[in-house]
Coordinates of C-alpha atoms and ligand atoms in Angstrom, one line a residue:
M577 CA -12.5 35.3 -16.1
G578 CA -13.3 33.6 -12.7
K579 CA -12.0 30.2 -13.9
T580 CA -8.5 31.4 -14.8
E581 CA -7.6 32.6 -11.2
V582 CA -5.7 29.5 -10.8
Q583 CA -2.5 30.1 -12.9
Q584 CA -1.6 27.9 -15.9
D585 CA 0.3 24.7 -14.8
T586 CA -0.6 24.8 -11.2
Y587 CA 0.8 21.7 -9.5
L588 CA -0.6 20.1 -6.4
V589 CA 0.9 17.1 -4.7
G590 CA -1.0 14.4 -2.8
L591 CA -1.0 10.7 -2.4
G592 CA -1.2 8.7 -5.5
V593 CA -3.4 5.7 -4.5
S594 CA -4.5 4.3 -7.8
P595 CA -2.1 4.6 -10.9
G596 CA -2.7 6.0 -14.2
V597 CA -3.4 9.4 -15.9
G598 CA -6.8 11.0 -16.0
I599 CA -7.3 14.1 -18.3
G600 CA -10.5 16.0 -18.1
R601 CA -12.6 18.7 -16.7
I602 CA -13.2 19.0 -13.0
C603 CA -16.6 18.0 -11.6
L604 CA -16.7 19.4 -8.0
L605 CA -19.1 17.3 -6.1
N606 CA -21.8 19.0 -4.0
R607 CA -21.1 19.2 -0.4
L608 CA -23.2 20.7 2.2
S609 CA -21.4 23.8 2.9
H610 CA -23.8 24.7 5.7
I611 CA -25.8 22.6 8.2
A612 CA -28.8 24.5 9.6
E613 CA -28.9 24.2 13.3
W614 CA -31.4 25.6 15.8
Q615 CA -33.3 25.0 18.9
I616 CA -36.8 23.6 18.7
D617 CA -39.9 24.1 20.9
E618 CA -41.2 21.2 23.1
S619 CA -43.9 20.9 20.6
E620 CA -41.8 20.2 17.7
I621 CA -39.8 17.3 19.3
E622 CA -41.9 14.5 18.2
G623 CA -41.9 15.8 14.5
E624 CA -38.2 16.3 14.6
V625 CA -37.6 12.7 15.8
L626 CA -40.1 11.6 12.9
R627 CA -38.0 13.6 10.4
F628 CA -34.7 11.9 11.7
R629 CA -36.3 8.5 11.5
K630 CA -37.6 9.0 7.9
A631 CA -34.0 10.2 6.9
L632 CA -32.7 6.9 8.4
V633 CA -35.3 5.0 6.4
D634 CA -34.4 6.9 3.1
A635 CA -30.7 6.5 3.6
G636 CA -31.2 2.7 4.1
V637 CA -33.4 2.7 0.8
A638 CA -30.7 4.5 -1.0
L639 CA -27.8 2.3 0.2
R640 CA -29.7 -0.9 -0.6
G641 CA -30.3 0.5 -4.0
V642 CA -26.5 1.1 -4.5
K643 CA -26.0 -2.4 -3.3
Q644 CA -28.2 -3.9 -5.8
K645 CA -26.3 -2.0 -8.5
V646 CA -23.0 -3.2 -7.1
A647 CA -24.1 -6.8 -6.7
S648 CA -24.5 -7.0 -10.6
Q649 CA -20.9 -5.9 -11.1
P650 CA -18.6 -8.7 -10.6
H651 CA -15.4 -6.5 -10.2
L652 CA -17.2 -4.7 -7.3
R653 CA -19.0 -7.6 -5.7
E654 CA -16.3 -8.1 -3.0
H655 CA -16.8 -4.6 -1.7
I656 CA -20.5 -5.0 -1.0
Y657 CA -19.3 -5.3 2.7
I658 CA -18.7 -1.6 2.8
L659 CA -22.2 -1.1 2.1
D660 CA -23.3 -3.5 4.7
T661 CA -21.1 -1.6 7.1
H662 CA -22.8 1.7 6.3
L663 CA -26.2 -0.1 6.7
L664 CA -25.2 -1.3 10.1
I665 CA -24.1 2.2 11.1
L666 CA -27.5 3.5 10.1
E667 CA -29.1 1.1 12.6
D668 CA -26.5 1.5 15.3
E669 CA -28.0 2.5 18.7
L670 CA -25.0 4.8 19.3
L671 CA -25.9 6.8 16.4
T672 CA -29.8 6.6 16.5
G673 CA -30.4 6.6 20.2
R674 CA -27.9 9.4 20.9
T675 CA -29.4 11.7 18.1
E676 CA -32.9 11.2 19.3
E677 CA -31.7 12.0 22.8
L678 CA -30.3 15.3 21.7
I679 CA -33.5 16.0 19.8
R680 CA -35.4 15.5 22.9
Q681 CA -33.1 18.2 24.4
K682 CA -34.7 20.6 21.9
N683 CA -31.8 20.4 19.2
N684 CA -33.2 20.1 15.7
A685 CA -32.4 16.9 13.9
E686 CA -29.5 18.3 11.8
S687 CA -27.8 19.8 15.0
A688 CA -28.5 16.6 17.1
L689 CA -27.0 14.4 14.3
G690 CA -23.9 16.7 14.0
Q691 CA -23.3 16.6 17.5
T692 CA -23.6 12.8 17.8
L693 CA -21.2 12.4 14.7
K694 CA -18.7 14.7 16.4
Q695 CA -18.9 12.4 19.6
L696 CA -18.5 9.2 17.9
R697 CA -15.7 10.5 15.5
T698 CA -13.8 11.4 18.8
M699 CA -14.3 7.7 19.9
F700 CA -13.0 6.4 16.7
E701 CA -10.1 8.8 16.6
N702 CA -8.8 7.4 19.9
I703 CA -9.0 3.8 18.7
E704 CA -5.4 2.4 18.4
D705 CA -5.9 0.2 15.6
E706 CA -5.2 2.1 12.4
Y707 CA -7.6 0.2 10.2
L708 CA -10.4 0.8 12.7
R709 CA -9.5 4.4 13.0
E710 CA -9.7 4.8 9.2
R711 CA -13.2 3.5 9.4
S712 CA -14.3 6.8 10.8
S713 CA -14.5 7.8 7.2
D714 CA -17.5 5.3 6.9
L715 CA -19.1 7.1 9.7
D716 CA -18.5 10.5 8.1
A717 CA -20.0 9.1 4.9
V718 CA -23.2 7.8 6.5
G719 CA -23.4 11.1 8.4
Q720 CA -23.0 13.1 5.2
R721 CA -25.8 11.1 3.6
L722 CA -28.2 11.7 6.4
Q723 CA -27.4 15.4 6.5
R724 CA -28.0 15.7 2.7
I725 CA -31.3 13.9 3.2
L726 CA -32.3 16.2 6.1
A727 CA -31.5 19.2 4.1
G728 CA -33.4 18.0 1.0
V729 CA -30.2 17.8 -1.0
T730 CA -30.3 14.7 -3.5
D731 CA -27.2 12.8 -4.5
S732 CA -28.0 13.7 -8.2
T733 CA -24.6 15.1 -8.8
L734 CA -23.0 11.6 -9.3
D735 CA -25.5 10.9 -12.0
E736 CA -25.1 14.1 -13.7
I737 CA -21.4 13.6 -14.4
K738 CA -20.5 14.5 -17.9
E739 CA -18.0 12.3 -20.0
T740 CA -14.4 12.7 -19.0
A741 CA -15.1 14.2 -15.8
L742 CA -12.4 14.4 -13.0
V743 CA -14.4 14.3 -9.8
A744 CA -13.0 16.5 -7.0
A745 CA -14.5 16.2 -3.5
H746 CA -13.5 17.0 0.0
D747 CA -14.1 13.4 0.8
L748 CA -15.6 10.7 -1.4
S749 CA -17.2 7.8 0.6
P750 CA -16.8 4.3 -0.6
A751 CA -20.4 4.2 -1.4
D752 CA -19.8 7.2 -3.6
T753 CA -16.8 5.8 -5.1
M754 CA -18.5 2.5 -6.0
Q755 CA -21.2 4.6 -8.0
L756 CA -18.5 6.1 -10.2
D757 CA -19.0 5.2 -13.9
R758 CA -15.7 4.0 -15.1
D759 CA -16.7 5.2 -18.7
K760 CA -17.3 8.8 -17.5
V761 CA -15.1 9.3 -14.4
V762 CA -11.5 9.5 -15.6
G763 CA -10.1 10.1 -12.2
F764 CA -10.8 11.6 -8.9
I765 CA -9.1 13.7 -6.2
T766 CA -10.0 14.3 -2.6
D767 CA -8.7 16.6 0.1
R768 CA -9.0 13.7 2.7
G769 CA -7.9 10.1 2.5
G770 CA -5.1 7.7 3.2
K771 CA -3.7 4.7 1.6
T772 CA -5.7 2.2 3.6
S773 CA -9.2 4.1 3.3
H774 CA -11.8 2.1 1.5
T775 CA -11.9 4.7 -1.1
A776 CA -8.3 4.2 -2.1
I777 CA -8.8 0.5 -2.1
L778 CA -11.9 0.8 -4.4
A779 CA -10.2 3.2 -6.8
R780 CA -7.7 0.5 -7.3
S781 CA -10.2 -2.1 -7.9
L782 CA -12.1 0.1 -10.4
G783 CA -8.9 1.1 -12.1
I784 CA -9.7 4.8 -11.7
P785 CA -6.5 7.0 -11.3
A786 CA -6.9 8.8 -7.8
V787 CA -4.9 11.2 -5.7
V788 CA -6.1 11.6 -2.3
G789 CA -4.8 13.6 0.9
L790 CA -4.6 16.8 -1.2
E791 CA -5.7 18.7 2.0
S792 CA -7.4 21.9 0.4
A793 CA -7.6 21.0 -3.4
T794 CA -11.5 21.5 -3.3
A795 CA -10.9 25.1 -2.1
I796 CA -8.7 25.8 -5.2
V797 CA -10.4 24.0 -8.0
Q798 CA -13.5 25.1 -9.9
N799 CA -16.1 23.4 -11.7
E800 CA -15.3 22.8 -15.4
M801 CA -11.6 23.7 -14.9
P802 CA -9.3 21.5 -17.1
A803 CA -6.9 19.3 -15.1
I804 CA -4.7 16.4 -15.2
I805 CA -4.1 13.8 -12.6
D806 CA -1.4 11.3 -12.3
G807 CA -2.4 8.6 -9.8
T808 CA 1.1 7.0 -10.0
T809 CA 3.0 9.9 -8.8
G810 CA 0.3 11.8 -6.9
V811 CA 0.7 14.9 -9.1
V812 CA -2.4 17.1 -10.0
I813 CA -2.1 19.9 -12.6
L814 CA -4.7 22.6 -12.9
N815 CA -5.2 24.6 -16.0
P816 CA -2.5 22.6 -17.8
S817 CA -0.5 24.4 -20.7
E818 CA -0.6 22.7 -24.1
E819 CA 2.9 21.5 -23.7
T820 CA 2.0 19.7 -20.3
F821 CA -1.3 18.4 -21.9
R822 CA 0.7 16.8 -24.6
E823 CA 3.3 15.4 -22.3
Y824 CA 0.4 13.7 -20.0
L825 CA -1.4 12.6 -23.1
K826 CA 1.6 10.6 -24.1
R827 CA 2.0 9.2 -20.6
K828 CA -1.7 8.3 -20.4
L829 CA -1.6 6.4 -23.9
A830 CA 1.5 4.5 -22.8
F831 CA -0.1 3.6 -19.6
E832 CA -3.3 2.4 -21.0
Y833 CA -1.5 0.5 -23.8
L834 CA 0.7 -1.3 -21.2
E835 CA -2.1 -1.9 -18.8
K836 CA -4.4 -3.7 -21.4
E837 CA -1.2 -5.8 -22.6
L838 CA -0.3 -6.5 -19.1
S839 CA -3.4 -7.9 -17.8
S840 CA -2.9 -10.8 -20.1
Y841 CA 0.3 -11.8 -18.2
R842 CA -1.3 -11.9 -14.8
D843 CA -2.3 -15.6 -15.0
L844 CA 0.7 -16.8 -17.0
P845 CA 3.6 -18.5 -15.3
A846 CA 6.7 -16.3 -14.3
E847 CA 9.1 -18.2 -16.4
T848 CA 11.7 -17.2 -19.1
R849 CA 11.5 -18.3 -22.8
D850 CA 13.9 -21.1 -21.9
K851 CA 11.5 -22.3 -19.2
V852 CA 13.7 -21.0 -16.2
K853 CA 11.1 -20.3 -13.3
V854 CA 11.5 -17.1 -11.1
T855 CA 8.9 -16.9 -8.3
L856 CA 7.3 -13.5 -8.2
R857 CA 6.0 -12.4 -4.8
A858 CA 4.5 -9.2 -3.1
N859 CA 5.9 -7.0 -0.6
L860 CA 3.1 -5.9 1.7
E861 CA 2.7 -3.3 4.5
I862 CA -0.9 -3.8 5.4
V863 CA -2.9 -7.1 5.6
S864 CA -5.8 -5.7 3.3
E865 CA -3.4 -5.6 0.4
V866 CA -3.5 -9.4 -0.2
P867 CA -6.3 -9.6 -2.6
A868 CA -4.9 -6.8 -4.8
A869 CA -1.3 -8.6 -4.7
Q870 CA -3.0 -11.9 -5.9
K871 CA -4.9 -10.1 -8.5
D872 CA -1.6 -8.8 -9.8
G873 CA -0.2 -12.4 -9.9
A874 CA 1.8 -12.5 -6.8
V875 CA 2.6 -16.0 -5.6
G876 CA 2.7 -15.4 -1.9
V877 CA 4.4 -12.7 0.1
G878 CA 8.3 -12.2 -0.1
L879 CA 8.3 -9.5 2.6
Y880 CA 5.8 -8.4 5.0
R881 CA 6.9 -5.3 6.7
T882 CA 5.7 -6.0 10.3
E883 CA 6.7 -2.5 11.5
F884 CA 3.6 -0.9 10.0
L885 CA 1.6 -2.6 12.8
Y886 CA 3.7 -1.0 15.6
M887 CA 3.4 2.6 14.3
N888 CA 1.1 5.6 15.1
R889 CA 0.3 4.1 18.6
T890 CA 1.2 4.4 22.2
Q891 CA 1.7 0.7 22.7
P892 CA 3.1 -2.1 20.8
P893 CA 0.5 -4.5 19.3
S894 CA -0.3 -7.4 21.5
E895 CA 0.5 -11.1 20.6
E896 CA -3.1 -11.6 19.7
E897 CA -3.3 -8.6 17.5
Q898 CA -0.1 -9.7 15.8
F899 CA -1.4 -13.2 15.4
A900 CA -4.6 -12.0 14.0
A901 CA -2.6 -10.1 11.4
Y902 CA 0.0 -12.7 10.6
S903 CA -2.6 -15.5 10.4
E904 CA -5.0 -13.6 8.2
I905 CA -2.1 -13.1 5.6
A906 CA -1.0 -16.7 5.9
Q907 CA -4.4 -18.1 5.4
G908 CA -5.0 -15.6 2.6
V909 CA -2.0 -16.7 0.5
A910 CA -2.0 -20.3 1.6
P911 CA -0.6 -22.6 0.1
H912 CA 2.0 -20.1 -0.9
P913 CA 4.3 -18.7 1.8
V914 CA 4.1 -15.4 3.6
T915 CA 7.7 -14.2 4.7
I916 CA 7.2 -12.3 7.8
R917 CA 10.0 -9.9 8.7
T918 CA 10.6 -9.2 12.3
L919 CA 10.5 -5.6 13.6
D920 CA 12.6 -3.3 11.5
V921 CA 12.5 -0.1 13.3
G922 CA 14.8 2.0 15.4
G923 CA 17.1 4.9 14.3
D924 CA 14.7 7.4 13.0
K925 CA 11.5 5.3 13.5
F926 CA 9.9 5.4 16.8
V927 CA 8.8 2.4 18.9
P928 CA 6.6 3.0 22.0
D929 CA 7.7 1.5 25.2
V930 CA 11.3 1.4 24.1
S931 CA 13.5 4.1 25.4
L932 CA 15.5 5.0 22.5
E933 CA 18.2 7.6 23.1
Q934 CA 18.8 10.2 20.3
E935 CA 21.6 8.7 18.3
D936 CA 24.3 10.6 16.3
N937 CA 24.2 7.9 13.4
P938 CA 20.8 6.3 13.5
A939 CA 21.2 4.4 10.2
M940 CA 24.0 2.6 11.9
G941 CA 22.5 2.6 15.3
L942 CA 20.2 0.5 17.4
R943 CA 17.8 -0.5 14.7
A944 CA 16.2 -3.7 13.3
I945 CA 17.6 -6.9 14.8
R946 CA 19.9 -5.0 17.1
L947 CA 16.8 -3.5 18.7
S948 CA 15.0 -6.9 18.9
L949 CA 18.0 -8.4 20.4
R950 CA 18.1 -5.8 23.2
E951 CA 14.3 -5.6 23.8
V952 CA 14.0 -9.5 24.1
D953 CA 10.5 -9.5 25.5
L954 CA 9.1 -7.4 22.8
F955 CA 10.9 -9.7 20.3
K956 CA 9.6 -12.9 22.1
V957 CA 5.9 -11.6 21.8
Q958 CA 6.5 -11.2 18.0
L959 CA 8.1 -14.6 17.6
R960 CA 5.2 -16.2 19.4
A961 CA 2.6 -14.6 17.2
I962 CA 4.7 -15.6 14.0
L963 CA 5.0 -19.2 15.2
R964 CA 1.3 -19.5 16.2
A965 CA 0.4 -18.2 12.7
S966 CA 2.7 -20.9 11.1
A967 CA 0.2 -23.5 12.2
L968 CA -2.3 -22.0 10.0
G969 CA -0.5 -21.6 6.8
N970 CA 2.9 -21.6 5.1
V971 CA 4.9 -19.0 7.0
R972 CA 8.6 -18.1 6.9
I973 CA 10.4 -16.0 9.3
M974 CA 13.0 -13.3 8.3
F975 CA 15.3 -11.2 10.3
P976 CA 16.4 -7.8 9.3
M977 CA 19.9 -6.2 9.0
I978 CA 22.0 -9.2 10.1
S979 CA 25.7 -8.2 10.1
G980 CA 27.3 -11.3 11.6
V981 CA 26.9 -14.9 12.3
A982 CA 26.5 -14.4 16.1
E983 CA 23.4 -12.3 15.5
I984 CA 21.4 -15.1 13.6
R985 CA 22.5 -17.7 16.1
T986 CA 21.2 -15.4 19.0
C987 CA 17.9 -15.2 17.0
K988 CA 17.8 -18.9 16.4
R989 CA 18.5 -19.5 20.1
I990 CA 15.6 -17.3 21.2
L991 CA 13.3 -18.7 18.6
R992 CA 14.2 -22.3 20.0
T993 CA 13.2 -21.0 23.5
V994 CA 9.9 -19.6 22.2
K995 CA 9.2 -22.9 20.3
S996 CA 9.7 -24.9 23.5
E997 CA 7.6 -22.7 25.5
L998 CA 4.7 -23.1 23.0
T999 CA 5.3 -26.8 23.0
Q1000 CA 4.9 -26.8 26.8
E1001 CA 1.8 -24.8 26.5
K1002 CA 0.5 -27.3 23.8
I1003 CA 0.2 -24.4 21.2
P1004 CA 0.6 -25.6 17.7
F1005 CA 3.2 -24.2 15.3
D1006 CA 5.0 -25.4 12.3
P1007 CA 8.3 -27.1 13.2
Q1008 CA 9.7 -27.1 9.8
L1009 CA 9.3 -23.1 9.8
Q1010 CA 11.9 -21.8 7.4
I1011 CA 14.3 -19.1 8.7
G1012 CA 15.8 -16.4 6.5
I1013 CA 17.9 -13.2 6.8
M1014 CA 17.9 -10.1 4.9
I1015 CA 21.2 -9.4 3.3
E1016 CA 21.5 -5.5 3.5
T1017 CA 24.9 -4.9 5.2
P1018 CA 28.3 -5.2 3.4
S1019 CA 29.5 -7.4 6.1
A1020 CA 26.6 -10.0 5.4
V1021 CA 27.7 -9.9 1.7
M1022 CA 31.3 -10.7 2.6
I1023 CA 30.5 -13.5 5.0
A1024 CA 27.4 -14.9 2.9
S1025 CA 28.8 -18.4 2.8
L1026 CA 29.0 -18.5 6.5
L1027 CA 25.6 -17.0 6.9
A1028 CA 24.3 -19.5 4.4
K1029 CA 25.1 -22.3 6.7
E1030 CA 22.8 -20.8 9.3
V1031 CA 19.6 -20.3 7.5
D1032 CA 17.1 -21.6 4.7
F1033 CA 17.0 -18.5 2.6
F1034 CA 18.6 -15.1 2.0
S1035 CA 16.6 -12.1 0.8
I1036 CA 18.6 -9.1 -0.5
G1037 CA 17.4 -5.9 0.8
T1038 CA 19.0 -3.5 -1.9
N1039 CA 17.4 -0.5 -0.5
D1040 CA 19.6 -0.7 2.6
L1041 CA 22.4 -2.6 0.9
I1042 CA 23.1 0.3 -1.6
Q1043 CA 22.9 2.8 1.1
Y1044 CA 25.4 1.0 3.3
C1045 CA 27.9 -0.3 0.4
L1046 CA 28.0 3.1 -1.3
A1047 CA 27.8 5.1 1.9
V1048 CA 24.8 7.0 0.6
D1049 CA 22.0 7.9 2.8
R1050 CA 18.8 6.5 1.0
G1051 CA 16.7 9.5 2.2
N1052 CA 19.1 12.3 1.5
E1053 CA 18.3 14.2 -1.7
H1054 CA 21.8 15.8 -1.8
V1055 CA 23.5 12.6 -2.4
A1056 CA 20.8 10.9 -4.4
Y1057 CA 22.8 11.1 -7.6
L1058 CA 25.2 8.7 -5.8
Y1059 CA 22.6 6.2 -5.2
E1060 CA 23.1 3.8 -8.2
P1061 CA 21.7 0.2 -8.0
L1062 CA 23.8 -0.7 -11.0
H1063 CA 27.1 0.5 -9.5
P1064 CA 29.8 -1.9 -10.2
A1065 CA 30.2 -2.4 -6.4
I1066 CA 26.6 -3.3 -6.1
L1067 CA 26.8 -5.7 -9.0
T1068 CA 29.8 -7.6 -7.4
A1069 CA 28.0 -7.6 -4.0
L1070 CA 24.9 -9.2 -5.6
K1071 CA 26.9 -11.8 -7.4
M1072 CA 28.8 -12.6 -4.3
V1073 CA 25.6 -13.2 -2.4
C1074 CA 24.0 -15.4 -5.1
D1075 CA 27.0 -17.4 -5.7
A1076 CA 27.5 -18.1 -1.9
A1077 CA 23.7 -18.9 -1.5
H1078 CA 23.7 -21.5 -4.3
A1079 CA 27.0 -23.0 -3.4
N1080 CA 25.4 -23.7 0.0
G1081 CA 22.0 -24.9 -1.3
V1082 CA 20.2 -21.8 0.1
A1083 CA 17.6 -20.0 -2.1
V1084 CA 18.1 -16.4 -2.7
S1085 CA 15.3 -13.7 -3.2
M1086 CA 15.6 -9.9 -3.6
C1087 CA 13.0 -7.8 -1.9
G1088 CA 14.5 -4.3 -2.3
E1089 CA 13.0 -1.8 -5.0
M1090 CA 15.6 -3.0 -7.4
A1091 CA 13.7 -6.2 -8.0
A1092 CA 10.7 -4.1 -9.3
E1093 CA 12.5 -2.3 -12.1
P1094 CA 11.9 -4.0 -15.5
L1095 CA 15.0 -2.8 -17.0
Y1096 CA 17.1 -4.7 -14.3
V1097 CA 15.3 -8.0 -15.0
P1098 CA 18.2 -9.4 -17.3
V1099 CA 20.6 -8.6 -14.6
L1100 CA 18.7 -10.4 -11.9
L1101 CA 18.2 -13.4 -14.2
G1102 CA 21.9 -13.5 -15.0
L1103 CA 22.5 -13.6 -11.2
G1104 CA 20.3 -16.5 -10.9
L1105 CA 17.8 -15.1 -8.2
D1106 CA 15.2 -17.7 -7.3
E1107 CA 12.6 -15.2 -6.2
L1108 CA 11.8 -11.4 -6.7
S1109 CA 9.4 -9.7 -4.4
M1110 CA 8.0 -6.3 -5.1
N1111 CA 5.1 -3.8 -4.7
H1112 CA 2.3 -5.9 -6.4
A1113 CA 1.5 -3.2 -8.9
C1114 CA 4.9 -3.7 -10.5
L1115 CA 4.7 -7.2 -10.7
P1116 CA 2.9 -7.6 -14.2
R1117 CA 5.6 -5.6 -15.8
V1118 CA 8.4 -7.5 -14.3
K1119 CA 6.8 -10.8 -15.5
R1120 CA 6.3 -9.5 -19.0
V1121 CA 10.0 -8.8 -19.3
L1122 CA 10.8 -12.0 -17.8
R1123 CA 8.6 -14.1 -20.0
N1124 CA 10.2 -12.4 -23.1
L1125 CA 13.9 -13.0 -22.2
K1126 CA 15.9 -16.2 -22.0
Q1127 CA 18.1 -16.9 -18.9
T1128 CA 20.8 -17.0 -21.4
D1129 CA 20.3 -13.5 -22.4
G1130 CA 20.6 -12.5 -18.8
E1131 CA 23.7 -14.4 -18.3
A1132 CA 25.4 -12.8 -21.4
I1133 CA 24.4 -9.3 -20.4
L1134 CA 25.7 -10.0 -16.8
L1135 CA 29.1 -11.1 -18.2
E1136 CA 29.2 -7.9 -20.3
I1137 CA 28.3 -5.5 -17.6
M1138 CA 30.7 -7.0 -14.9
Q1139 CA 33.4 -5.6 -17.2
L1140 CA 32.0 -2.0 -17.1
S1141 CA 33.5 0.8 -14.7
T1142 CA 30.6 3.0 -13.8
G1143 CA 26.8 2.8 -13.0
K1144 CA 26.2 5.1 -15.8
E1145 CA 28.0 3.0 -18.3
V1146 CA 26.0 -0.2 -17.0
A1147 CA 22.8 1.7 -17.4
A1148 CA 23.5 2.9 -20.8
Y1149 CA 24.6 -0.6 -21.8
L1150 CA 21.3 -2.2 -20.4
D1151 CA 19.2 0.4 -22.0
R1152 CA 20.8 -0.2 -25.6
E1153 CA 20.7 -4.1 -25.1
M1154 CA 17.0 -4.2 -24.0
R1155 CA 15.9 -1.9 -26.9
K1156 CA 17.7 -4.2 -29.1
L1157 CA 16.3 -7.4 -27.7
L1158 CA 12.8 -6.3 -26.8
P1159 CA 12.1 -3.1 -28.8
D1160 CA 8.3 -3.4 -28.1
L1161 CA 8.9 -3.2 -24.4
F1162 CA 11.7 -0.7 -24.2
G1163 CA 10.7 1.7 -26.9
D1164 CA 9.9 5.4 -26.0
F1165 CA 6.6 4.8 -24.6
V1166 CA 7.4 2.1 -22.3
I1167 CA 8.2 2.5 -18.6
Ligands
LIG1430 C1 15.6 -3.1 1.9 O1 16.3 -2.5 2.6 O2 15.9 -3.2 0.5 C2 14.2 -3.6 2.3 C3 13.5 -4.3 1.6 O3 13.8 -3.2 3.5 P1 13.2 -1.8 3.8 O4 13.0 -1.0 2.7 O5 12.1 -2.0 4.6 O6 14.3 -1.2 4.7
LIG1431 MG1 16.0 -2.6 4.7

């Protein structure tokens, strides 16, 4: 009976960090539930120090063993640095010296280590840099390993995993994750974890579906409990009913079939059957996503959302910090471009050092470029960093939420000032740096021809454009039914922008979520978009549809849908046409 305390179809929701469906029985990884702590006598100190040093040696041996195993697996080789980080932590004076000091103050090794880890964790948590802060998980992983050795608990649980296990753990260290056998582990869930944790990055590399950040899942699940995890949506279902099981089995088969098929598209050119090229780029929020984006076939970055550098901190990032991030991406994707969008916050998003009053209508308030043009010093620091990075790669700059010509002219004037300051300081930058704007306001659509004369490229931000055109808050669930990308008003707006851009010799891209939807590909083709930029994971699917269509198919479909009266009619028409044109791709299993 014990196992059925959790009700049938119990849903947990976390952060889906690695897509795919995993179905199996839970294997709850052993954790040390209790760390033995006691005071020691003077006479025991040396013995305890030796016991701690031996644990350090044993941990080093174990880590080097994992490293050797990993080195023989090409898909994991790029992650060896994580193990090197762990080895470095083992040798770090801060860890070893402080622990020995505490042992000499008559704490047993476990207790001394526990106290040291606690102090170091506080140090890490106060680091401003989000990436470095997340590295506290590496420290925890090393700490756990040492505590297990001190307690005489081996790592054997990972080797004992049975077939089709869904691993559940409070936290899974990157070293643990690397040891997961893809043939046996069909997914994992953890209480802890964020999108940038090494564990999440590794899960994606390994292709193991994963849901992290479930907070207290390990307190609920039990060994051998049947479960389903959906790493795409972040949903975990415990004790699934037969009906749920069947539904997810279908999803799993569809996902796996598609993945296999899709991997063959990654290195193929993004062009239609009649040889029309559409450049596919990635949207990035964090620098470390570059390799994954390239693996999915992204040709450069069409939108780098710089605001993520400014969040969760008390001070805005310095010029140096921004320069480091921008140049890392620029160098990583060269010779392809990285499109760096200037700060797009305000409204409901907080920026330190900028005293924003509470606004009645934040979506229409002091946000994006409006904020940058008010806080010119903050803006200039960002422009300097972007310009400096432009000397090291192919950098383009993009301004968000432009609503009129005056705004872009002001941006260009400030950019010119920053350029001449850099020239005076003999700091290099790319003098040909391309300038673009996001098209996300109805006014920008209406004056697209005027704006086109001011810039090198447009990028349509449909997420906001739909919200502003249809007057539908993009985050409000009560009006979500009105948020329709295929609404005739949106199609008309998109056509106006593409036509105005092309009439003026300006390239036009789309970087809103609409670009990532395979069903919309014929529409985007018909509109004549030059580039599409999206979450890299969506890229192979979009490319596959693109390669199976002709531009003329898109043009014919666009002509038809422009005659329809509602978004629903357009969606139904598209669905029917795509099932007819590409039955293999738009059948029941395809997403
Ligand atoms: C958009 O509005 O479509 C866009 C890409 O920008 P964001 O989603 O960051 O507002
Ligand atoms: Mg936007």
